[in-house]
XYZ file of C-alpha atoms in Angstrom:
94
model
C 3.604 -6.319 -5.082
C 3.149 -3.312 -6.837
C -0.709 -1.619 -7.003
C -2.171 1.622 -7.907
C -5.133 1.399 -5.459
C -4.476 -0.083 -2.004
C -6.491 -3.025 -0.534
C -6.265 -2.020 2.839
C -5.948 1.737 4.853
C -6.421 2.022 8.933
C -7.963 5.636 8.675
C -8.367 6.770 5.192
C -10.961 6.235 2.149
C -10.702 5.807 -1.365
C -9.377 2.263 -0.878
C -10.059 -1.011 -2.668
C -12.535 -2.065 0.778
C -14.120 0.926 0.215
C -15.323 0.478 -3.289
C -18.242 -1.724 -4.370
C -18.527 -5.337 -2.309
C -17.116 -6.856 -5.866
C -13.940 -4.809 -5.703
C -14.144 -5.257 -1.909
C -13.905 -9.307 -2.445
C -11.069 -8.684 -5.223
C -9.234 -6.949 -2.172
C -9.556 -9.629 0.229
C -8.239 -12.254 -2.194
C -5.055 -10.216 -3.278
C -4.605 -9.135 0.867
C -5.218 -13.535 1.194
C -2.717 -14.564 -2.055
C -0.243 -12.144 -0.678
C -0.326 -13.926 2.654
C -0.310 -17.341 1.164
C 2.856 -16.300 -0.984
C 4.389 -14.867 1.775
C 4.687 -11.994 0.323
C 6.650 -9.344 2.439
C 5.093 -6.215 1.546
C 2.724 -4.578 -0.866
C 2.719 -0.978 -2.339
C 0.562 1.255 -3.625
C -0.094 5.151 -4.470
C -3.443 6.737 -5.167
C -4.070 8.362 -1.790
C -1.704 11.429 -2.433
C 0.516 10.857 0.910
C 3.021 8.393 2.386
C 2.391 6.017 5.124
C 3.026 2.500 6.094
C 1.249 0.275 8.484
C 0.179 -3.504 8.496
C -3.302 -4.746 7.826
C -4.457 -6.367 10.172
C -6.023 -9.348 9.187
C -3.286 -11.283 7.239
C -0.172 -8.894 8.827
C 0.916 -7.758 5.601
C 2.295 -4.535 5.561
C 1.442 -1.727 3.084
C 3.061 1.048 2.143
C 1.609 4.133 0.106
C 2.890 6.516 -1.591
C 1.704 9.695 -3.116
C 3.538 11.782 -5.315
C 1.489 14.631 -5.561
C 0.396 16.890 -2.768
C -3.366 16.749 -0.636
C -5.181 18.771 1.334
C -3.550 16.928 4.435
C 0.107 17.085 2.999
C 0.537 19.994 0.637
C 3.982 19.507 -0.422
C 4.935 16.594 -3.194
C 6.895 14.035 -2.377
C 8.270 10.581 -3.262
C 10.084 7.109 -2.624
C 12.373 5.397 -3.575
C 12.199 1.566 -3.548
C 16.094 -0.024 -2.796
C 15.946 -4.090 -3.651
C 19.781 -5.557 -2.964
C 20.804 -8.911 -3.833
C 19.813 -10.913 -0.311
C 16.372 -10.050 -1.502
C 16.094 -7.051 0.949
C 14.641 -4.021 0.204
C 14.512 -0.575 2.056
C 12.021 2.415 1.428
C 12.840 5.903 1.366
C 10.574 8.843 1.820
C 11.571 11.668 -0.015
């Protein structure tokens, strides 16, 4: 699943829990779908750096990636998203 905000951070703000309790709901129902589909792993950008981790809750990991640079990580950067055939995938931090 592709996402501009993500549901679900460890240590950082600016994230879909940490909006209004509406958006807050919408983020536990995607993070709950996502689970029920079995879906393997969800991505997202908006917080300006790269970082992957699992939330905890429903064990589905998240990746984010930021493009453009932050206080924290000055220097742009990107991914890049490899989906084969078997229905793998690998991620790349550039």
């Amino acid at each position: 699943v592709l996402m501009h905000i993500p549901p679900y951070h460890p240590y950082l703000s600016h994230t879909m829990q940490s909006g209004e309790v509406e958006i807050q709901n919408q983020a536990d129902e995607i993070l709950k779908i996502a689970s029920d589909y079995h879906v393997s792993e969800i991505f997202s950008g908006h917080l300006h750096s790269f970082s992957r981790f699992v939330e905890p809750s429903n064990k589905i990991k998240i990746t984010v990636v930021g493009a453009a640079g932050s206080e924290r990580n000055p220097f742009p950067s990107y991914a890049i998203l490899t989906v084969y055939n078997d229905e793998t995938y690998e991620v790349e931090s550039l």
